[in-house]
């Protein structure tokens, strides 16, 4: 896996689907940066292991629509910072054996 500054470009069937010109660790976006799509959509903010986390924004091509807020594991969770700092995952002893949750990065541990 690649580490360091550079540009990572993703392709599907020889078509560019995204570009990340910034620092990567183990092939994933890490730190402040922009994920740029050929459609003109931009995801800008802090990435941890390729996932948006922290104060981030998504800018759509026409620039009239901007989603700006706090992201946790790639999902927008628009809470005040004081509440965000109190969030924690509580794992339970059960596993997701049915892959019920599809956007959990293949994590089998269930939590609330």
PDB file of C-alpha atoms in Angstrom, residues 32 45-46 48 51-57 69-73 84:
ATOM      1  CA  UNK A  32      -7.093  17.192   5.499  1.00  0.00           C
ATOM      2  CA  UNK A  45     -12.329  17.875   5.086  1.00  0.00           C
ATOM      3  CA  UNK A  46     -10.612  15.410   7.362  1.00  0.00           C
ATOM      4  CA  UNK A  48      -9.304   8.905   8.570  1.00  0.00           C
ATOM      5  CA  UNK A  51     -13.548   7.946   5.622  1.00  0.00           C
ATOM      6  CA  UNK A  52     -14.736  11.510   6.312  1.00  0.00           C
ATOM      7  CA  UNK A  53     -14.499  12.343  10.011  1.00  0.00           C
ATOM      8  CA  UNK A  54     -14.790  15.734  11.676  1.00  0.00           C
ATOM      9  CA  UNK A  55     -15.821  19.126  10.296  1.00  0.00           C
ATOM     10  CA  UNK A  56     -16.262  18.403   6.584  1.00  0.00           C
ATOM     11  CA  UNK A  57     -18.321  19.406   3.604  1.00  0.00           C
ATOM     12  CA  UNK A  69     -21.275  19.653   9.134  1.00  0.00           C
ATOM     13  CA  UNK A  70     -19.750  17.105  11.428  1.00  0.00           C
ATOM     14  CA  UNK A  71     -19.136  13.682   9.957  1.00  0.00           C
ATOM     15  CA  UNK A  72     -18.598  10.484  11.947  1.00  0.00           C
ATOM     16  CA  UNK A  73     -17.464   7.418   9.987  1.00  0.00           C
ATOM     17  CA  UNK A  84     -19.857  15.335  19.568  1.00  0.00           C
TER      18      UNK A  84
END
